CSV table of C-alpha atoms in Angstrom, one decimal:
chain,number,residue,atom,x,y,z
A,765,UNK,CA,145.7,109.2,31.0
A,766,UNK,CA,144.5,110.0,27.5
A,767,UNK,CA,146.7,107.3,26.0
A,768,UNK,CA,145.5,104.6,28.4
A,769,UNK,CA,141.9,105.7,28.1
A,770,UNK,CA,141.5,106.1,31.8
A,771,UNK,CA,140.1,109.6,31.4
A,772,UNK,CA,136.7,108.2,30.4
A,773,UNK,CA,136.2,106.9,33.9
A,774,UNK,CA,136.1,110.3,35.4
A,775,UNK,CA,133.5,111.6,32.9
A,776,UNK,CA,130.1,111.9,34.5
A,777,UNK,CA,129.0,108.9,36.5
A,778,UNK,CA,131.0,106.4,34.6
A,779,UNK,CA,133.1,105.0,37.5
A,780,UNK,CA,130.0,104.7,39.7
A,781,UNK,CA,128.2,103.0,36.9
A,782,UNK,CA,130.9,100.4,36.6
A,783,UNK,CA,130.7,99.7,40.4
A,784,UNK,CA,127.0,99.3,40.0
A,785,UNK,CA,127.6,96.8,37.3
A,786,UNK,CA,130.0,94.9,39.6
A,787,UNK,CA,127.2,95.1,42.2
A,788,UNK,CA,124.8,93.4,39.9
A,789,UNK,CA,127.3,90.6,39.2
A,790,UNK,CA,128.0,90.1,42.9
A,791,UNK,CA,124.3,90.2,43.8
A,792,UNK,CA,123.5,87.4,41.3
A,793,UNK,CA,126.5,85.3,42.6
A,794,UNK,CA,125.6,85.9,46.3
A,795,UNK,CA,122.0,84.8,45.9
A,796,UNK,CA,123.0,81.9,43.8
A,797,UNK,CA,125.6,80.9,46.5
A,798,UNK,CA,123.1,81.3,49.3
A,799,UNK,CA,120.8,78.8,47.5
A,800,UNK,CA,123.5,76.5,46.1
A,801,UNK,CA,125.3,75.7,49.4
A,802,UNK,CA,122.4,74.3,51.5
A,803,UNK,CA,120.9,72.6,48.4
A,804,UNK,CA,124.3,71.2,47.4
A,805,UNK,CA,124.9,69.9,50.9
A,806,UNK,CA,121.5,68.1,50.8
A,807,UNK,CA,122.0,66.6,47.3
A,808,UNK,CA,125.6,65.8,47.9
A,809,UNK,CA,124.7,63.8,51.0
A,810,UNK,CA,122.0,62.0,49.1
A,811,UNK,CA,124.5,61.1,46.4
A,812,UNK,CA,126.5,59.1,49.0
A,813,UNK,CA,123.5,56.9,49.7
A,814,UNK,CA,123.1,53.5,48.2
A,815,UNK,CA,119.7,54.0,46.6
A,816,UNK,CA,120.4,53.5,42.9
A,817,UNK,CA,117.4,55.6,41.7
A,818,UNK,CA,118.3,58.7,43.7
A,819,UNK,CA,121.9,58.3,42.7
A,820,UNK,CA,121.1,57.9,39.0
A,821,UNK,CA,118.8,61.0,39.1
A,822,UNK,CA,121.4,63.1,40.8
A,823,UNK,CA,124.2,61.9,38.6
A,824,UNK,CA,122.2,62.8,35.5
A,825,UNK,CA,121.5,66.3,36.9
A,826,UNK,CA,125.1,66.8,37.7
A,827,UNK,CA,126.4,65.7,34.3
A,828,UNK,CA,123.7,67.7,32.5
A,829,UNK,CA,124.7,70.9,34.3
A,830,UNK,CA,128.4,70.2,33.7
A,831,UNK,CA,128.1,69.4,30.0
A,832,UNK,CA,125.8,72.3,29.1
A,833,UNK,CA,127.7,75.5,28.6
A,834,UNK,CA,126.4,78.1,31.1
A,835,UNK,CA,125.4,80.4,28.2
A,836,UNK,CA,123.1,77.7,26.8
A,837,UNK,CA,121.5,77.3,30.2
A,838,UNK,CA,121.0,81.0,30.4
A,839,UNK,CA,119.3,81.0,26.9
A,840,UNK,CA,117.3,78.0,27.8
A,841,UNK,CA,115.8,79.5,30.9
A,842,UNK,CA,115.5,83.1,29.7
A,843,UNK,CA,114.0,82.5,26.3
A,844,UNK,CA,112.7,79.0,26.8
A,845,UNK,CA,110.7,79.8,29.8
A,846,UNK,CA,108.9,82.6,28.0
A,847,UNK,CA,108.0,80.5,24.9
A,848,UNK,CA,107.1,77.3,26.5
A,849,UNK,CA,105.9,78.1,30.0
A,850,UNK,CA,104.6,81.6,29.2
A,851,UNK,CA,106.6,83.1,32.1
A,852,UNK,CA,108.1,86.5,31.8
A,853,UNK,CA,111.3,86.1,33.8
A,854,UNK,CA,113.6,89.1,33.9
A,855,UNK,CA,117.2,88.6,32.9
A,856,UNK,CA,118.4,88.8,36.4
A,857,UNK,CA,115.9,86.3,37.7
A,858,UNK,CA,116.9,83.8,34.9
A,859,UNK,CA,120.6,84.4,35.8
A,860,UNK,CA,119.9,83.6,39.5
A,861,UNK,CA,118.0,80.4,38.5
A,862,UNK,CA,120.8,79.2,36.2
A,863,UNK,CA,123.6,80.0,38.6
A,864,UNK,CA,121.7,78.4,41.5
A,865,UNK,CA,121.0,75.2,39.5
A,866,UNK,CA,124.7,75.1,38.3
A,867,UNK,CA,126.1,76.0,41.7
A,868,UNK,CA,123.9,73.3,43.4
A,869,UNK,CA,125.2,70.7,41.0
A,870,UNK,CA,128.9,71.6,41.4
A,871,UNK,CA,128.4,72.0,45.2
A,872,UNK,CA,126.7,68.6,45.5
A,873,UNK,CA,129.7,67.0,43.8
A,874,UNK,CA,132.1,68.7,46.1
A,875,UNK,CA,130.1,67.6,49.1
A,876,UNK,CA,129.8,64.0,47.8
A,877,UNK,CA,133.6,64.0,47.4
A,878,UNK,CA,134.2,65.4,50.9
A,879,UNK,CA,131.9,62.9,52.5
A,880,UNK,CA,133.3,59.8,50.7
A,881,UNK,CA,136.8,61.0,51.5
A,882,UNK,CA,136.0,60.2,55.2
A,883,UNK,CA,137.3,56.7,55.9
A,884,UNK,CA,134.8,53.9,56.4
A,885,UNK,CA,136.4,53.2,59.8
A,886,UNK,CA,134.9,56.4,61.1
A,887,UNK,CA,131.4,55.1,60.5
A,888,UNK,CA,132.4,51.8,62.1
A,889,UNK,CA,133.8,53.5,65.2
A,890,UNK,CA,130.7,55.7,65.5
A,891,UNK,CA,128.4,52.7,65.0
A,892,UNK,CA,130.4,50.7,67.6
A,893,UNK,CA,130.0,53.6,70.0
A,894,UNK,CA,126.2,53.4,69.5
A,895,UNK,CA,125.8,56.7,67.7
A,896,UNK,CA,122.6,56.8,65.5
A,897,UNK,CA,123.0,57.5,61.8
A,898,UNK,CA,121.9,61.1,62.3
A,899,UNK,CA,124.4,61.6,65.2
A,900,UNK,CA,127.1,60.0,63.1
A,901,UNK,CA,126.6,62.5,60.4
A,902,UNK,CA,126.2,65.5,62.7
A,903,UNK,CA,129.1,64.9,65.1
A,904,UNK,CA,131.6,62.9,63.1
A,905,UNK,CA,131.1,63.0,59.3
A,906,UNK,CA,130.0,66.6,58.6
A,907,UNK,CA,132.6,68.4,60.8
A,908,UNK,CA,135.4,66.4,59.1
A,909,UNK,CA,133.9,66.8,55.6
A,910,UNK,CA,133.5,70.6,56.2
A,911,UNK,CA,137.2,71.0,56.6
A,912,UNK,CA,137.9,69.5,53.2
A,913,UNK,CA,135.0,71.3,51.7
A,914,UNK,CA,135.6,74.9,52.7
A,915,UNK,CA,138.5,75.8,50.4
A,916,UNK,CA,136.8,73.9,47.5
A,917,UNK,CA,133.5,75.7,47.9
A,918,UNK,CA,135.2,79.1,48.2
A,919,UNK,CA,136.9,78.4,44.9
A,920,UNK,CA,133.5,77.6,43.4
A,921,UNK,CA,132.2,81.0,44.6
A,922,UNK,CA,135.0,82.9,42.8
A,923,UNK,CA,134.3,80.8,39.7
A,924,UNK,CA,130.6,81.8,39.9
A,925,UNK,CA,131.5,85.5,40.2
A,926,UNK,CA,133.7,85.3,37.1
A,927,UNK,CA,131.1,83.4,35.1
A,928,UNK,CA,128.4,86.0,35.7
A,929,UNK,CA,130.0,87.9,32.9
A,930,UNK,CA,127.9,85.7,30.6
A,931,UNK,CA,124.6,87.2,31.7
A,932,UNK,CA,125.1,90.3,29.6
A,933,UNK,CA,123.9,87.9,26.8
A,934,UNK,CA,120.5,87.9,28.1
A,935,UNK,CA,120.4,91.6,28.6
A,936,UNK,CA,121.4,92.0,32.2
A,937,UNK,CA,123.4,95.1,32.6
A,938,UNK,CA,126.3,93.9,34.7
A,939,UNK,CA,129.9,95.1,34.8
A,940,UNK,CA,131.0,94.0,31.4
A,941,UNK,CA,127.9,95.4,29.8
A,942,UNK,CA,128.4,98.8,31.5
A,943,UNK,CA,132.0,98.8,30.3
A,944,UNK,CA,130.9,98.1,26.7
A,945,UNK,CA,128.3,100.9,26.9
A,946,UNK,CA,130.9,103.4,28.3
A,947,UNK,CA,133.3,102.5,25.5
A,948,UNK,CA,130.6,102.8,22.9
A,949,UNK,CA,129.5,106.1,24.1
A,950,UNK,CA,133.0,107.5,24.1
A,951,UNK,CA,134.2,106.1,20.9
A,952,UNK,CA,134.8,109.5,19.3
A,953,UNK,CA,136.1,111.5,22.2
A,954,UNK,CA,138.4,108.8,23.7
A,955,UNK,CA,139.2,106.1,21.2
A,956,UNK,CA,141.5,104.4,23.6
A,957,UNK,CA,138.8,103.9,26.2
A,958,UNK,CA,138.6,100.1,25.7
A,959,UNK,CA,142.0,99.6,27.4
A,960,UNK,CA,141.4,101.8,30.3
A,961,UNK,CA,137.9,100.6,31.0
A,962,UNK,CA,138.6,96.9,30.7
A,963,UNK,CA,141.7,97.4,32.9
A,964,UNK,CA,139.4,98.9,35.5
A,965,UNK,CA,137.0,96.0,35.1
A,966,UNK,CA,139.9,93.6,35.6
A,967,UNK,CA,140.9,95.4,38.8
A,968,UNK,CA,137.3,95.3,40.1
A,969,UNK,CA,137.0,91.6,39.5
A,970,UNK,CA,140.4,91.1,41.1
A,971,UNK,CA,139.4,93.1,44.2
A,972,UNK,CA,136.2,91.2,44.5
A,973,UNK,CA,137.8,87.7,44.0
A,974,UNK,CA,141.2,88.0,45.5
A,975,UNK,CA,140.1,88.4,49.2
A,976,UNK,CA,137.9,85.3,48.7
A,977,UNK,CA,140.8,83.3,47.3
A,978,UNK,CA,143.0,84.5,50.2
A,979,UNK,CA,140.3,83.3,52.7
A,980,UNK,CA,140.3,80.0,50.9
A,981,UNK,CA,144.1,79.7,51.3
A,982,UNK,CA,144.0,80.8,54.9
A,983,UNK,CA,141.4,78.2,55.8
A,984,UNK,CA,143.3,75.5,53.9
A,985,UNK,CA,146.4,76.2,55.9
A,986,UNK,CA,144.5,76.2,59.2
A,987,UNK,CA,142.7,72.9,58.5
A,988,UNK,CA,145.6,70.9,57.0
A,989,UNK,CA,148.2,71.9,59.5
B,450,UNK,CA,129.0,27.7,85.3
B,451,UNK,CA,128.5,31.4,85.0
B,452,UNK,CA,126.0,33.2,82.8
B,453,UNK,CA,126.4,33.1,79.0
B,454,UNK,CA,127.1,36.6,77.7
B,455,UNK,CA,127.4,35.8,74.1
B,456,UNK,CA,126.2,32.9,72.1
B,457,UNK,CA,126.6,32.2,68.4
B,458,UNK,CA,124.8,29.4,66.7
B,459,UNK,CA,125.6,28.4,63.1
B,460,UNK,CA,126.7,31.8,61.9
B,461,UNK,CA,127.3,32.0,58.2
B,462,UNK,CA,128.7,35.1,56.5
B,463,UNK,CA,129.1,35.5,52.8
B,464,UNK,CA,130.8,38.3,50.9
B,465,UNK,CA,130.6,38.5,47.1
B,466,UNK,CA,129.6,34.9,46.9
B,467,UNK,CA,132.6,33.8,49.0
B,468,UNK,CA,131.9,32.1,52.3
B,469,UNK,CA,133.8,34.0,55.1
B,470,UNK,CA,132.3,32.4,58.1
B,471,UNK,CA,131.1,28.8,57.6
B,472,UNK,CA,128.9,27.9,60.5
B,473,UNK,CA,130.4,29.3,63.7
B,474,UNK,CA,129.2,28.1,67.1
B,475,UNK,CA,130.6,29.8,70.1
B,476,UNK,CA,129.7,30.6,73.7
B,477,UNK,CA,131.4,33.2,75.9
B,478,UNK,CA,130.6,33.2,79.5
B,479,UNK,CA,130.7,36.0,82.1
B,480,UNK,CA,134.3,36.9,83.0
B,481,UNK,CA,135.8,34.7,80.4
B,482,UNK,CA,138.8,35.8,78.3
B,483,UNK,CA,138.7,34.1,74.9
B,484,UNK,CA,141.5,34.6,72.3
B,485,UNK,CA,140.9,33.9,68.6
B,486,UNK,CA,143.9,33.1,66.6
B,487,UNK,CA,144.4,31.9,63.1
B,488,UNK,CA,146.0,32.7,59.7
B,489,UNK,CA,145.2,36.0,58.0
B,490,UNK,CA,141.9,35.8,56.1
B,491,UNK,CA,140.5,33.1,58.2
B,492,UNK,CA,137.5,35.3,59.2
B,493,UNK,CA,138.4,36.1,62.7
B,494,UNK,CA,138.1,39.9,62.2
B,495,UNK,CA,134.9,39.4,60.3
B,496,UNK,CA,133.6,37.4,63.2
B,497,UNK,CA,134.1,40.3,65.6
B,498,UNK,CA,132.4,42.7,63.1
B,499,UNK,CA,129.4,40.3,62.8
B,500,UNK,CA,129.1,40.1,66.6
B,501,UNK,CA,128.9,43.9,66.7
B,502,UNK,CA,126.4,43.9,63.8
B,503,UNK,CA,128.7,46.0,61.7
B,504,UNK,CA,128.2,43.3,59.1
B,505,UNK,CA,125.0,41.4,58.4
B,506,UNK,CA,125.1,37.6,58.6
B,507,UNK,CA,123.4,35.2,56.2
B,508,UNK,CA,122.4,32.4,58.5
B,509,UNK,CA,122.5,31.6,62.2
B,510,UNK,CA,121.9,33.8,65.2
B,511,UNK,CA,124.0,35.9,67.6
B,512,UNK,CA,122.6,36.3,71.1
B,513,UNK,CA,123.7,38.8,73.5
B,514,UNK,CA,122.6,37.8,77.0
B,515,UNK,CA,119.8,36.0,75.3
B,516,UNK,CA,118.7,38.8,73.0
B,517,UNK,CA,119.3,38.4,69.2
B,518,UNK,CA,121.5,41.1,67.7
B,519,UNK,CA,121.1,41.8,64.0
B,520,UNK,CA,122.4,44.5,61.6
B,521,UNK,CA,119.6,47.0,60.9
B,522,UNK,CA,117.5,46.0,63.9
B,523,UNK,CA,115.5,48.6,65.8
B,524,UNK,CA,116.9,47.8,69.2
B,525,UNK,CA,120.5,47.7,67.8
B,526,UNK,CA,121.7,51.0,69.4
B,527,UNK,CA,120.7,49.9,72.9
B,528,UNK,CA,121.9,46.3,72.5
B,529,UNK,CA,125.2,47.6,71.1
B,530,UNK,CA,125.8,49.5,74.4
B,531,UNK,CA,126.6,46.1,75.9
B,532,UNK,CA,129.4,45.6,73.4
B,533,UNK,CA,132.6,47.5,73.4
B,534,UNK,CA,134.9,47.3,70.4
B,535,UNK,CA,138.4,48.5,69.7
B,536,UNK,CA,139.8,48.5,66.2
B,537,UNK,CA,143.2,47.9,64.7
B,538,UNK,CA,143.4,51.4,63.3
B,539,UNK,CA,142.3,53.1,66.6
B,540,UNK,CA,139.7,55.2,64.7
B,541,UNK,CA,139.6,58.1,67.1
B,542,UNK,CA,137.7,61.1,65.8
B,543,UNK,CA,140.5,63.3,64.4
B,544,UNK,CA,138.6,66.6,64.9
B,545,UNK,CA,138.0,66.1,68.6
B,546,UNK,CA,140.2,66.2,71.6
B,547,UNK,CA,140.8,63.1,73.6
B,548,UNK,CA,138.2,64.2,76.2
B,549,UNK,CA,135.6,64.9,73.5
B,550,UNK,CA,136.3,61.6,71.8
B,551,UNK,CA,135.7,59.8,75.1
B,552,UNK,CA,132.6,61.7,76.3
B,553,UNK,CA,130.7,62.1,73.0
B,554,UNK,CA,128.8,58.7,73.2
B,555,UNK,CA,128.1,58.8,76.9
B,556,UNK,CA,126.6,62.3,76.7
B,557,UNK,CA,124.8,62.0,73.4
B,558,UNK,CA,123.7,58.4,73.4
B,559,UNK,CA,123.4,57.6,77.1
B,560,UNK,CA,122.4,61.1,78.0
B,561,UNK,CA,124.6,61.2,81.0
B,562,UNK,CA,125.6,64.3,82.8
B,563,UNK,CA,128.6,66.1,81.3
B,564,UNK,CA,130.5,66.7,84.6
B,565,UNK,CA,130.0,63.1,85.8
B,566,UNK,CA,131.2,61.7,82.4
B,567,UNK,CA,134.2,64.0,82.4
B,568,UNK,CA,135.1,63.0,85.9
B,569,UNK,CA,134.9,59.3,85.0
B,570,UNK,CA,136.9,59.9,81.8
B,571,UNK,CA,139.6,61.6,83.8
B,572,UNK,CA,139.8,58.6,86.2
B,573,UNK,CA,140.0,56.2,83.3
B,574,UNK,CA,142.6,58.2,81.5
B,575,UNK,CA,144.7,58.2,84.7
B,576,UNK,CA,144.4,54.4,84.9
B,577,UNK,CA,146.0,54.1,81.4
B,578,UNK,CA,148.6,56.7,82.2
B,579,UNK,CA,147.2,59.5,79.9
B,580,UNK,CA,146.1,62.1,82.5
B,581,UNK,CA,148.0,64.8,80.7
B,582,UNK,CA,146.6,64.1,77.3
B,583,UNK,CA,142.9,65.0,77.9
B,584,UNK,CA,143.1,68.1,75.8
B,585,UNK,CA,145.3,66.7,73.1
B,586,UNK,CA,144.2,65.9,69.6
B,587,UNK,CA,144.6,62.4,68.2
B,588,UNK,CA,147.3,63.5,65.7
B,589,UNK,CA,149.5,64.6,68.7
B,590,UNK,CA,149.5,61.1,70.2
B,591,UNK,CA,151.6,58.1,69.4
B,592,UNK,CA,149.9,54.9,68.1
B,593,UNK,CA,150.0,53.3,71.6
B,594,UNK,CA,148.5,56.3,73.2
B,595,UNK,CA,145.8,56.5,70.6
B,596,UNK,CA,144.9,52.8,71.2
B,597,UNK,CA,144.7,53.4,75.0
B,598,UNK,CA,142.4,56.3,74.4
B,599,UNK,CA,140.3,54.1,72.2
B,600,UNK,CA,140.1,51.5,74.9
B,601,UNK,CA,139.0,54.2,77.4
B,602,UNK,CA,136.4,55.4,74.9
B,603,UNK,CA,135.0,52.0,74.8
B,604,UNK,CA,135.1,51.3,78.6
B,605,UNK,CA,133.2,54.5,79.5
B,606,UNK,CA,130.1,53.1,77.8
B,607,UNK,CA,130.1,50.3,80.5
B,608,UNK,CA,129.9,47.4,78.1
B,609,UNK,CA,129.3,43.8,79.2
B,610,UNK,CA,131.7,42.3,76.7
B,611,UNK,CA,134.8,43.8,75.1
B,612,UNK,CA,135.9,43.0,71.6
B,613,UNK,CA,139.5,43.6,70.5
B,614,UNK,CA,140.3,43.4,66.8
B,615,UNK,CA,144.0,43.1,66.4
B,616,UNK,CA,144.6,46.1,68.4
B,617,UNK,CA,148.3,46.0,68.4
B,618,UNK,CA,148.8,45.0,64.8
B,619,UNK,CA,149.3,48.6,63.6
B,620,UNK,CA,151.6,49.6,66.4
B,621,UNK,CA,155.4,50.0,66.5
B,622,UNK,CA,156.9,47.1,68.5
B,623,UNK,CA,157.9,49.3,71.5
B,624,UNK,CA,154.3,50.5,71.9
B,625,UNK,CA,152.7,47.1,71.9
B,626,UNK,CA,153.4,46.4,75.6
B,627,UNK,CA,151.7,49.5,77.0
B,628,UNK,CA,148.4,48.4,75.2
B,629,UNK,CA,148.7,44.8,76.2
B,630,UNK,CA,149.2,45.8,79.8
B,631,UNK,CA,146.0,47.7,79.8
B,632,UNK,CA,144.2,44.7,78.4
B,633,UNK,CA,145.8,42.4,81.0
B,634,UNK,CA,144.6,44.7,83.8
B,635,UNK,CA,141.0,44.5,82.4
B,636,UNK,CA,141.3,40.7,82.3
B,637,UNK,CA,142.3,40.7,85.9
B,638,UNK,CA,139.3,42.9,86.8
B,639,UNK,CA,137.2,39.9,85.5
B,640,UNK,CA,135.9,41.6,82.3
B,641,UNK,CA,134.5,39.4,79.6
B,642,UNK,CA,136.8,39.7,76.6
B,643,UNK,CA,137.0,38.4,73.1
B,644,UNK,CA,140.3,39.1,71.6
B,645,UNK,CA,141.7,38.6,68.0
B,646,UNK,CA,145.5,38.9,68.0
B,647,UNK,CA,148.7,37.8,66.4
B,648,UNK,CA,150.7,38.1,69.7
B,649,UNK,CA,151.1,34.4,70.6
B,650,UNK,CA,152.9,35.1,73.9
B,651,UNK,CA,150.2,37.5,75.0
B,652,UNK,CA,147.5,35.1,73.9
B,653,UNK,CA,149.1,32.4,76.1
B,654,UNK,CA,149.3,34.8,79.1
B,655,UNK,CA,145.8,36.4,79.0
B,656,UNK,CA,143.5,33.7,77.7
B,657,UNK,CA,141.3,31.3,79.5
B,658,UNK,CA,140.5,29.7,76.2
B,659,UNK,CA,142.2,29.7,72.8
B,660,UNK,CA,139.9,29.5,69.8
B,661,UNK,CA,141.8,28.5,66.5
B,662,UNK,CA,140.1,29.5,63.3
B,663,UNK,CA,141.0,28.5,59.8
B,664,UNK,CA,138.9,28.9,56.6
B,665,UNK,CA,135.8,30.4,58.3
B,666,UNK,CA,135.5,27.6,60.8
B,667,UNK,CA,136.5,27.0,64.4
B,668,UNK,CA,139.1,24.2,64.0
B,669,UNK,CA,140.2,23.7,67.6
B,670,UNK,CA,139.5,25.1,71.0
B,671,UNK,CA,141.3,24.6,74.3
B,672,UNK,CA,143.1,26.1,77.2
B,673,UNK,CA,146.3,27.9,76.3
B,674,UNK,CA,148.2,25.1,78.1
B,675,UNK,CA,146.8,22.3,75.9
B,676,UNK,CA,146.7,24.3,72.7
B,677,UNK,CA,150.2,25.7,72.7
B,678,UNK,CA,151.9,22.5,73.9
B,679,UNK,CA,149.7,19.8,72.3
B,680,UNK,CA,147.6,21.1,69.5
B,681,UNK,CA,145.1,18.4,68.4
B,682,UNK,CA,144.7,19.2,64.8
B,683,UNK,CA,147.3,19.2,62.0
B,684,UNK,CA,146.3,22.7,60.9
B,685,UNK,CA,146.9,24.2,64.3
B,686,UNK,CA,150.2,22.4,64.5
B,687,UNK,CA,151.2,23.9,61.1
B,688,UNK,CA,150.0,27.3,62.2
B,689,UNK,CA,152.0,27.2,65.4
B,690,UNK,CA,155.1,25.9,63.7
B,691,UNK,CA,155.2,29.2,61.7
B,692,UNK,CA,155.8,31.1,65.0
B,693,UNK,CA,158.8,28.9,66.1
B,694,UNK,CA,162.2,29.9,65.2
B,695,UNK,CA,164.3,26.9,66.4
B,696,UNK,CA,166.2,25.3,63.6
């Protein structure tokens, strides 16, 4: 125990604190996911439309979000909003904003891909059978796109959870930050704490993401049978 | 002469600067079975798609029982109910059962009662020999079965004119017959039909009139008897020669 540095976890509230840190990470991801999915569905559907202006704007948004490192986005929102807009956003709020914007962009591209993967013939058949455009999307296109979308969007969720480790850079005390604090505080009494604490952090991330990945695999099997 | 169901006047269709249909005039009367034949790329499938307003046309007009039908028009959904269309690739909805495929449009577009529609669907399925497939998914069916479902899905909308776009072209040879038999029965019921096909023997058997197209135009028209024995134009002769195997 001493050699692995696991003993630190049982000192005081350390383990509970780590769990709390994981909770912060999951809370940020969860809120971002809840915002990203409907927004991504809306924007992704718009991206399949012919209007060049709408497409251009959405394309730019997507590329911008993809090219910018998430860390830069976090700094931009957290520090930039204070300086230029005079807003005093908390670190967590900034994180939620960045992850929602990023998640929406990624989600919209997944939705666009899923919708365009539906063969043209399905639209023709629906049109020939007199369905309106709304009915075509509602009964024919979305249900088929959803099957292709589910596993992909679940992978996006796990990516989001993992990327929340960056928010410690804007002062949010999430799991990695808590881990660092524990290690710092116990530097003298347990010099090996780094290994044990980060191992625990690894296990916690794993336990949070693994069931989600399993769900993705299960759904994939069910839909592609 | 019976009533005109479909009238085309000077229909021109262009795609990427290329003329696909080059002034088509055509009249289909109530109860008539017309078969369009011609080399690949002659525009026959495009013609059917234009009639159903799946493609916009550049010039001319298409009248359905006297009413103009145009892509993007407001009254398109109601006008389209008079046209039934079956495609080469069946295009059943893969995420729905056979019964759901058939009953979706009558219920959601025509707002008909679910029970009544399902009863009619079951009757129609029985007529095409697929009573036991109502709860199957399209992926569980053979090509011929899928195409018969697609025909039922069209018929239940009670269309005035039926369009068939090379409906047997994607089928294995042993399944062609079961689909053609269904079409023959529809012809015997006196349905108005416009058929694009490569099956010459079938065209000869079912058609009241053969329409031969080449290069976006109607080159020759006539009864199957005239057309297949004594084609008037050189292009039709050359086309028919490709289907003969005597040495």
